[in-house]
mmCIF file of C-alpha atoms in Angstrom:
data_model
loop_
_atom_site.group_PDB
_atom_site.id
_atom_site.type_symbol
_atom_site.label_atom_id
_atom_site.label_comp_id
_atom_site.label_asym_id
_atom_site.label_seq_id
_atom_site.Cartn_x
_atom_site.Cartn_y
_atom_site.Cartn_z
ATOM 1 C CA UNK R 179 0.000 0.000 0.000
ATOM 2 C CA UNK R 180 2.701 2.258 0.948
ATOM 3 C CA UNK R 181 4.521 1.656 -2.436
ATOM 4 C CA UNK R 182 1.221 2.431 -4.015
ATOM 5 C CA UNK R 183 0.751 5.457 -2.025
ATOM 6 C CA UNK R 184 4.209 6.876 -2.847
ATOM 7 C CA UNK R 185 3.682 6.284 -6.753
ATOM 8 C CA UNK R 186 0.724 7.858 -7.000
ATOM 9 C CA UNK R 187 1.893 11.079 -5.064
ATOM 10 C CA UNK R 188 4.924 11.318 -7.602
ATOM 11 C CA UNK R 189 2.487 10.978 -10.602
ATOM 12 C CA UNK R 190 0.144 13.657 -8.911
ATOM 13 C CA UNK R 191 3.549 15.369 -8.652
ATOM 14 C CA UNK R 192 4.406 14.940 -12.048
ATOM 15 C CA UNK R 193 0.946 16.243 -13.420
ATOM 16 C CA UNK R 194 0.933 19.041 -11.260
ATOM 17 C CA UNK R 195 4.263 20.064 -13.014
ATOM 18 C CA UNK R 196 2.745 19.915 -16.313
ATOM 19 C CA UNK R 197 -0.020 21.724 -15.836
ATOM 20 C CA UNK R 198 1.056 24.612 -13.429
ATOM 21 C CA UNK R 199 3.927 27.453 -14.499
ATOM 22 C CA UNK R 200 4.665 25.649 -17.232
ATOM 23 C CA UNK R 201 6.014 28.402 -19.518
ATOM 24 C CA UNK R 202 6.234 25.790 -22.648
ATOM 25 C CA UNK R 203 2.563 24.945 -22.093
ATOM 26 C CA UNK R 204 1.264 28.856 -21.682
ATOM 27 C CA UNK R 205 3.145 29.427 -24.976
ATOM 28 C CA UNK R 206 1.274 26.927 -26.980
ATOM 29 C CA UNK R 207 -2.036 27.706 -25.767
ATOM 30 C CA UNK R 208 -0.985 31.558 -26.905
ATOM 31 C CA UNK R 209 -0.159 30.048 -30.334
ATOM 32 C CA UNK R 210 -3.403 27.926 -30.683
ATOM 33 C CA UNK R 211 -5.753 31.089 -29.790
ATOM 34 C CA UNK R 212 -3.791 33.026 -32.386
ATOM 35 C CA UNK R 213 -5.987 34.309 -34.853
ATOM 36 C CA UNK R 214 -5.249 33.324 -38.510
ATOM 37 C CA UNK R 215 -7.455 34.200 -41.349
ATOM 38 C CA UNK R 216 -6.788 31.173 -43.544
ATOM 39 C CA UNK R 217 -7.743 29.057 -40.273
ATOM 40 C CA UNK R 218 -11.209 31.389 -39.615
ATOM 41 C CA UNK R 219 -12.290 30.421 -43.272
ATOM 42 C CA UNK R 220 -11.217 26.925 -42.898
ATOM 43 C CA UNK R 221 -9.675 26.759 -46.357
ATOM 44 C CA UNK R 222 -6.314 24.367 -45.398
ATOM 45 C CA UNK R 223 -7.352 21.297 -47.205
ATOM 46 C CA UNK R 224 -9.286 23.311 -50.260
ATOM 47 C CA UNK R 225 -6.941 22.472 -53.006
ATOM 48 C CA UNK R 226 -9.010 24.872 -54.874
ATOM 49 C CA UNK R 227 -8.396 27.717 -52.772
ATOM 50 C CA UNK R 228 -4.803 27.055 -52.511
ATOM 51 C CA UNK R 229 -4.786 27.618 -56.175
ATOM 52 C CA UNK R 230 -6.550 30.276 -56.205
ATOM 53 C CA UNK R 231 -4.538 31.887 -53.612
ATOM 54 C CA UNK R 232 -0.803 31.243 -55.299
ATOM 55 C CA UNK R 233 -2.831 32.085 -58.936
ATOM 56 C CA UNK R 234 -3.238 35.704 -57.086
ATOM 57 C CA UNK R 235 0.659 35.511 -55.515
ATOM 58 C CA UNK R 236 2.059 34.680 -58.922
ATOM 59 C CA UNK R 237 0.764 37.233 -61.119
ATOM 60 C CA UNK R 238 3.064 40.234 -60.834
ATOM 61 C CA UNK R 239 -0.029 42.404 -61.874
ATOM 62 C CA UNK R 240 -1.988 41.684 -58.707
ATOM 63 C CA UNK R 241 -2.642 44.575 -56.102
ATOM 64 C CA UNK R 242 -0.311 42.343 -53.665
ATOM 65 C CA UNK R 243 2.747 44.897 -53.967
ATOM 66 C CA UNK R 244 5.115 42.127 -54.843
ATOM 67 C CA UNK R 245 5.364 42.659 -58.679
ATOM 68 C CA UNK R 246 7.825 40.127 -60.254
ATOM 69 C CA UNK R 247 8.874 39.147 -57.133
ATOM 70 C CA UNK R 248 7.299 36.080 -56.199
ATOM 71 C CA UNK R 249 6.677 34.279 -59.418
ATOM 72 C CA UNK R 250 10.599 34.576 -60.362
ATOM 73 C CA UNK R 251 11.565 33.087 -56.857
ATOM 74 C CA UNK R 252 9.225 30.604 -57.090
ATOM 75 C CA UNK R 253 10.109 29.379 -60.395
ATOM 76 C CA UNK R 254 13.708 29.989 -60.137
ATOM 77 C CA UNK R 255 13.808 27.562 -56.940
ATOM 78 C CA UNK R 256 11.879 25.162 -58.429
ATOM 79 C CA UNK R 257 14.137 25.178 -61.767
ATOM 80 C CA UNK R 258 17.306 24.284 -59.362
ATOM 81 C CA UNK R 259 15.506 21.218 -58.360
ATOM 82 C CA UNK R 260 15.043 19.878 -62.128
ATOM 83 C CA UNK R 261 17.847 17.130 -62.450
ATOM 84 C CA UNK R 262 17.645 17.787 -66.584
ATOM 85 C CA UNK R 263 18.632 20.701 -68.417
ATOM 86 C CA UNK R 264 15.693 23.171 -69.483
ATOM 87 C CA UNK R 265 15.372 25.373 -71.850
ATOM 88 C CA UNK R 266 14.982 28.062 -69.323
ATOM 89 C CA UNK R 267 17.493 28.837 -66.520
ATOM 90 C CA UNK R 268 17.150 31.003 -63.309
ATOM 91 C CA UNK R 269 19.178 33.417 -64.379
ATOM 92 C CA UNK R 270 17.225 33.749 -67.713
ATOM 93 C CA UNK R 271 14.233 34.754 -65.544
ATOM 94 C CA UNK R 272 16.193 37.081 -63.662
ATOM 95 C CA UNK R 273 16.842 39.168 -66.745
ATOM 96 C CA UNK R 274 13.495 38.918 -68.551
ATOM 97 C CA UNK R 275 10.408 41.156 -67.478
ATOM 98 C CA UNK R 276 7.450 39.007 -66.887
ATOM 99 C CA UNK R 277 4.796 42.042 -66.011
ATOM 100 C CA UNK R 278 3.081 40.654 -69.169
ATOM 101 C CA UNK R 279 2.743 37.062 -68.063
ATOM 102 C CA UNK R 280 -0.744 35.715 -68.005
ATOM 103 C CA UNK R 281 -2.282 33.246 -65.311
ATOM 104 C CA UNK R 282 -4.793 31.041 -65.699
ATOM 105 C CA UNK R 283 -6.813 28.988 -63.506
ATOM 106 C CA UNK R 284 -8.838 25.893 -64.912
ATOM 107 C CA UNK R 285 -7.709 26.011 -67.997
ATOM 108 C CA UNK R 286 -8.340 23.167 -69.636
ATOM 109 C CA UNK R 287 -8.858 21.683 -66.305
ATOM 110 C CA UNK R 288 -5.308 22.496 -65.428
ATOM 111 C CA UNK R 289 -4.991 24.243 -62.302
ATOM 112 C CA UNK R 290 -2.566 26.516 -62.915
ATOM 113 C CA UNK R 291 -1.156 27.660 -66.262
ATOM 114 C CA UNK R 292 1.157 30.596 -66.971
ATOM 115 C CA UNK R 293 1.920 32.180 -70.048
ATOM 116 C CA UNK R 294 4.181 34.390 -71.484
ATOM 117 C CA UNK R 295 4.093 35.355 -75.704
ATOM 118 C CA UNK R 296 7.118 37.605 -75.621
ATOM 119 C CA UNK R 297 9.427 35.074 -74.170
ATOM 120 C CA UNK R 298 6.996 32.126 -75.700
ATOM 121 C CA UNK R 299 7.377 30.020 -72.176
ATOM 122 C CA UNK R 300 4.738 28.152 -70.095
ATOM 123 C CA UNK R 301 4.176 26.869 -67.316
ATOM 124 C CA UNK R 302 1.993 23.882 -65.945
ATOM 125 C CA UNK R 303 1.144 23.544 -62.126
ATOM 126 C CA UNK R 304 -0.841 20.873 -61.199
ATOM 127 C CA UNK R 305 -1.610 21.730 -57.497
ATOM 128 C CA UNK R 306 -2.411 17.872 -55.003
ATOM 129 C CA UNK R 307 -3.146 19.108 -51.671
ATOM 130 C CA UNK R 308 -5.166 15.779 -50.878
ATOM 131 C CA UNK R 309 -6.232 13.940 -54.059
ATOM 132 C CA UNK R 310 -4.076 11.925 -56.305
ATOM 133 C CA UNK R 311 -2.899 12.166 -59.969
ATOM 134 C CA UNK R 312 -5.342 10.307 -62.373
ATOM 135 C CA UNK R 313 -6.471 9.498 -66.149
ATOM 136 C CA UNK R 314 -2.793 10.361 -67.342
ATOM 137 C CA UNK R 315 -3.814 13.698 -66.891
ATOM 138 C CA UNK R 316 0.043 15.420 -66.673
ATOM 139 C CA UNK R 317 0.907 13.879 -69.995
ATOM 140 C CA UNK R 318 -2.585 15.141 -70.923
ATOM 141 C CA UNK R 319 -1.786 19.023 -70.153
ATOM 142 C CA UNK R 320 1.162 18.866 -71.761
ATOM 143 C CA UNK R 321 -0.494 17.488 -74.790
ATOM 144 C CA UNK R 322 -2.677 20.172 -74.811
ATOM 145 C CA UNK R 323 -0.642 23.277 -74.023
ATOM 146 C CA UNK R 324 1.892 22.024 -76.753
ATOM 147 C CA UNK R 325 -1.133 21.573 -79.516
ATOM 148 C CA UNK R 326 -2.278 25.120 -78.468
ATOM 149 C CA UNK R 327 0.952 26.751 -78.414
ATOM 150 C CA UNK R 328 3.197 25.243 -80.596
ATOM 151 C CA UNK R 329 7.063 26.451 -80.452
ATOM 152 C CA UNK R 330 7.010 27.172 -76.426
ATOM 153 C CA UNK R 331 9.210 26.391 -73.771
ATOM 154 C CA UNK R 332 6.742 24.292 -70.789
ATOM 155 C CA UNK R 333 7.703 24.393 -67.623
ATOM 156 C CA UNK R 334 5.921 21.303 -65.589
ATOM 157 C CA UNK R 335 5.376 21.687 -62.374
ATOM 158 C CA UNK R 336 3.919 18.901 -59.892
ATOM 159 C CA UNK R 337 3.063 20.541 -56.612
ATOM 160 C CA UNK R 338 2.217 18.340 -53.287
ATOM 161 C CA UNK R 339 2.498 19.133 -49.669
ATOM 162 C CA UNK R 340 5.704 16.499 -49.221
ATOM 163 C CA UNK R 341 6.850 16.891 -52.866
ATOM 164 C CA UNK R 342 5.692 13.412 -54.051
ATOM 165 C CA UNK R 343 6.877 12.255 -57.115
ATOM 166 C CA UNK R 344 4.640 12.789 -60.238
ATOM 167 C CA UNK R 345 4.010 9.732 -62.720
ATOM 168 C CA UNK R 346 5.605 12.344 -65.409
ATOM 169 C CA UNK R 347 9.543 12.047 -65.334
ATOM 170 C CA UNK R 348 9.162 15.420 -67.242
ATOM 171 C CA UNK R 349 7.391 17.172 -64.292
ATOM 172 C CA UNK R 350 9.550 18.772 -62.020
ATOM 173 C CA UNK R 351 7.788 17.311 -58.121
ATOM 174 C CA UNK R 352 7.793 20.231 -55.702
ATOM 175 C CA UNK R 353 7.096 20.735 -51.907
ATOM 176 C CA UNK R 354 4.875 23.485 -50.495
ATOM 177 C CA UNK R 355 8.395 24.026 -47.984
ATOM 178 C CA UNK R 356 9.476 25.448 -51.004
ATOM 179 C CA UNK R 357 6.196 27.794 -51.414
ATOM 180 C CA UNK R 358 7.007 28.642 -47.414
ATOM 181 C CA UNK R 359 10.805 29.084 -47.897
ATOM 182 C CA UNK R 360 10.084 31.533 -50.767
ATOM 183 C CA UNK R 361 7.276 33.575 -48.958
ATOM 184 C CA UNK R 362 9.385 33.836 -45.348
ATOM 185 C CA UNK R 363 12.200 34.857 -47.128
ATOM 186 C CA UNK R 364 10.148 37.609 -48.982
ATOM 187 C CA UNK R 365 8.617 38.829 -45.472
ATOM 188 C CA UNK R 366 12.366 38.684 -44.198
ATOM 189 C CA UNK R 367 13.761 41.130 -46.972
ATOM 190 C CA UNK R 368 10.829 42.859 -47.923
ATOM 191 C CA UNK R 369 9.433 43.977 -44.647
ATOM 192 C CA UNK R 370 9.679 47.671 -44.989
ATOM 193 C CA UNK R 371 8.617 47.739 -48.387
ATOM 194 C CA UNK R 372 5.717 45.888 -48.316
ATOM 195 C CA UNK R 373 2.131 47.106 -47.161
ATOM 196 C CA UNK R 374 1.244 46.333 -43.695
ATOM 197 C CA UNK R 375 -1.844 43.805 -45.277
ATOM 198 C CA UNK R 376 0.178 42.085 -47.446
ATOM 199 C CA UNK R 377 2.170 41.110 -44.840
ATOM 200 C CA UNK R 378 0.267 40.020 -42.622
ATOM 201 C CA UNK R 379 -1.794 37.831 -45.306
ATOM 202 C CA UNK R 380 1.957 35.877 -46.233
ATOM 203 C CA UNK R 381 2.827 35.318 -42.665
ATOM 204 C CA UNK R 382 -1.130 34.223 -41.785
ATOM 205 C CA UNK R 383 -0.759 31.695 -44.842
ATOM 206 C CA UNK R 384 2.866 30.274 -44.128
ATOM 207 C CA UNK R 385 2.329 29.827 -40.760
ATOM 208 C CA UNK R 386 -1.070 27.696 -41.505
ATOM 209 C CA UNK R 387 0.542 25.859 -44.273
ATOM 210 C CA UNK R 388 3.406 24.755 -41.667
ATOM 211 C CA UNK R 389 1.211 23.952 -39.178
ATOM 212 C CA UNK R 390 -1.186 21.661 -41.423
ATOM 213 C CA UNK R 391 0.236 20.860 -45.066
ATOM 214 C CA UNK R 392 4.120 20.601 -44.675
ATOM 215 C CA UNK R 393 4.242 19.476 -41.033
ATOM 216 C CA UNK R 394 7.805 21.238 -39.559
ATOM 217 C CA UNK R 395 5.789 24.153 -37.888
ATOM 218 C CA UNK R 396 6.479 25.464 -34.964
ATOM 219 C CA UNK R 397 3.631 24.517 -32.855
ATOM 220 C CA UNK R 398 4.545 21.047 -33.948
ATOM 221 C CA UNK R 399 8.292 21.316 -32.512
ATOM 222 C CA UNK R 400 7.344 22.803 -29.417
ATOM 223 C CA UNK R 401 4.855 19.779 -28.754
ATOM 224 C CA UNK R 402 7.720 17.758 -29.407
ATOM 225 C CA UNK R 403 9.572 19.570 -27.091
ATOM 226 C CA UNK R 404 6.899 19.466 -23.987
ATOM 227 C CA UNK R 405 6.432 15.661 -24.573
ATOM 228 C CA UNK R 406 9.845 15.020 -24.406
ATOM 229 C CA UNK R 407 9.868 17.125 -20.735
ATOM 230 C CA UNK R 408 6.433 15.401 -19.607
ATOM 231 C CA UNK R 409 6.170 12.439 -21.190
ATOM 232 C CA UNK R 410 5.245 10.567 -17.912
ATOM 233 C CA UNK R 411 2.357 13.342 -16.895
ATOM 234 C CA UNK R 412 1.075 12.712 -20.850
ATOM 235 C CA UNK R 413 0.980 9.211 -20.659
ATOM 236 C CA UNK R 414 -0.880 9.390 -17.589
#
């Protein structure tokens, strides 16, 4: 009884620690109650509305302030991750002015499509945020963007939250880190230039896309963090 007695005041102990002046604890439940717009309209999982949302980011004609700015970083990282030679290089899109690029979304049921006539280049996102790939539809849209503009450069680009591989060996297979990496590098450099909104929109929609698509955010590590510490209280 005794030895009973004594292990159940050290778990009481050990539950008391977790839940009382625990500074780790406080901190997450200030980071849960933290308002974020993408979370109030509950658009995380809406692969539509996440390609809606980088349609808007990557056409430098938008009211968003950023110009040229995002759509060359994006591409321009996701050209480095290409194991083939392309036509088009990162430094090629560093030199060319793409204010009269065209974005489409739904074209031809692809999700996003970019276009450029003065530098005759395309590109091809197909955006997976849950679904799959089916009906050979990547060799499909290239099919059709290369029957509709013969002569072009296409850039493929096969978008998922952990950078799964597409069925397409010509489809470059991208990460939405990347998408995060580009954006919190944008707010880093770009904070005094920027509007106030703007801002606040790119950090509200990296810091829900690390917390539910890509899976490194920082709520996540400090959970980590407080199981490792209370472990024994959690398990209880």
């Amino acid at each position: 009884m005794e030895a009973n007695s004594s292990q159940d005041a050290d778990d009481l102990n050990r539950i008391q620690a977790f839940l009382i002046n625990n500074p780790e604890l406080e901190k997450l439940e200030s980071m849960l109650d933290r308002f974020n717009i993408f979370d109030a309209l509950s658009i995380k999982n809406q692969e539509v509305r996440h390609s809606d949302f980088l349609a808007y980011l990557l056409n430098p004609n938008q009211n968003h302030g950023l110009d040229e700015l995002f759509i060359k970083r994006f591409l321009q990282e996701a050209l480095t991750l290409s194991g083939t030679d392309l036509p088009i290089t990162p430094i090629k899109l560093e030199l060319w002015d793409l204010d009269e690029i065209d974005v489409f979304r739904e074209w031809h049921d692809i999700d996003i499509l970019l276009l450029d006539a003065s530098h005759e280049f395309a590109v091809i996102i197909e955006n997976k945020v849950l679904s799959g790939e089916h009906s050979d539809q990547l060799k499909r849209y290239t099919q059709i963007v290369t029957q509709h503009y013969p002569g072009y450069s296409i850039i493929k680009l096969f978008l998922t939250p952990e950078g799964d591989q597409a069925s397409d060996p010509s489809y470059i297979s991208i990460s939405y880190s990347l998408i995060c990496e580009v954006l919190e590098n944008i707010i880093n450099t770009r904070e005094n230039s920027l509007g106030q909104e703007i801002l606040v929109l790119l950090k509200h929609y990296v810091e829900m896309l690390r917390r539910y698509i890509v899976g490194d955010s920082e709520i996540e590590k400090l959970c980590q963090q407080i199981y490792r510490k209370h472990h024994r209280a959690l398990d209880l």
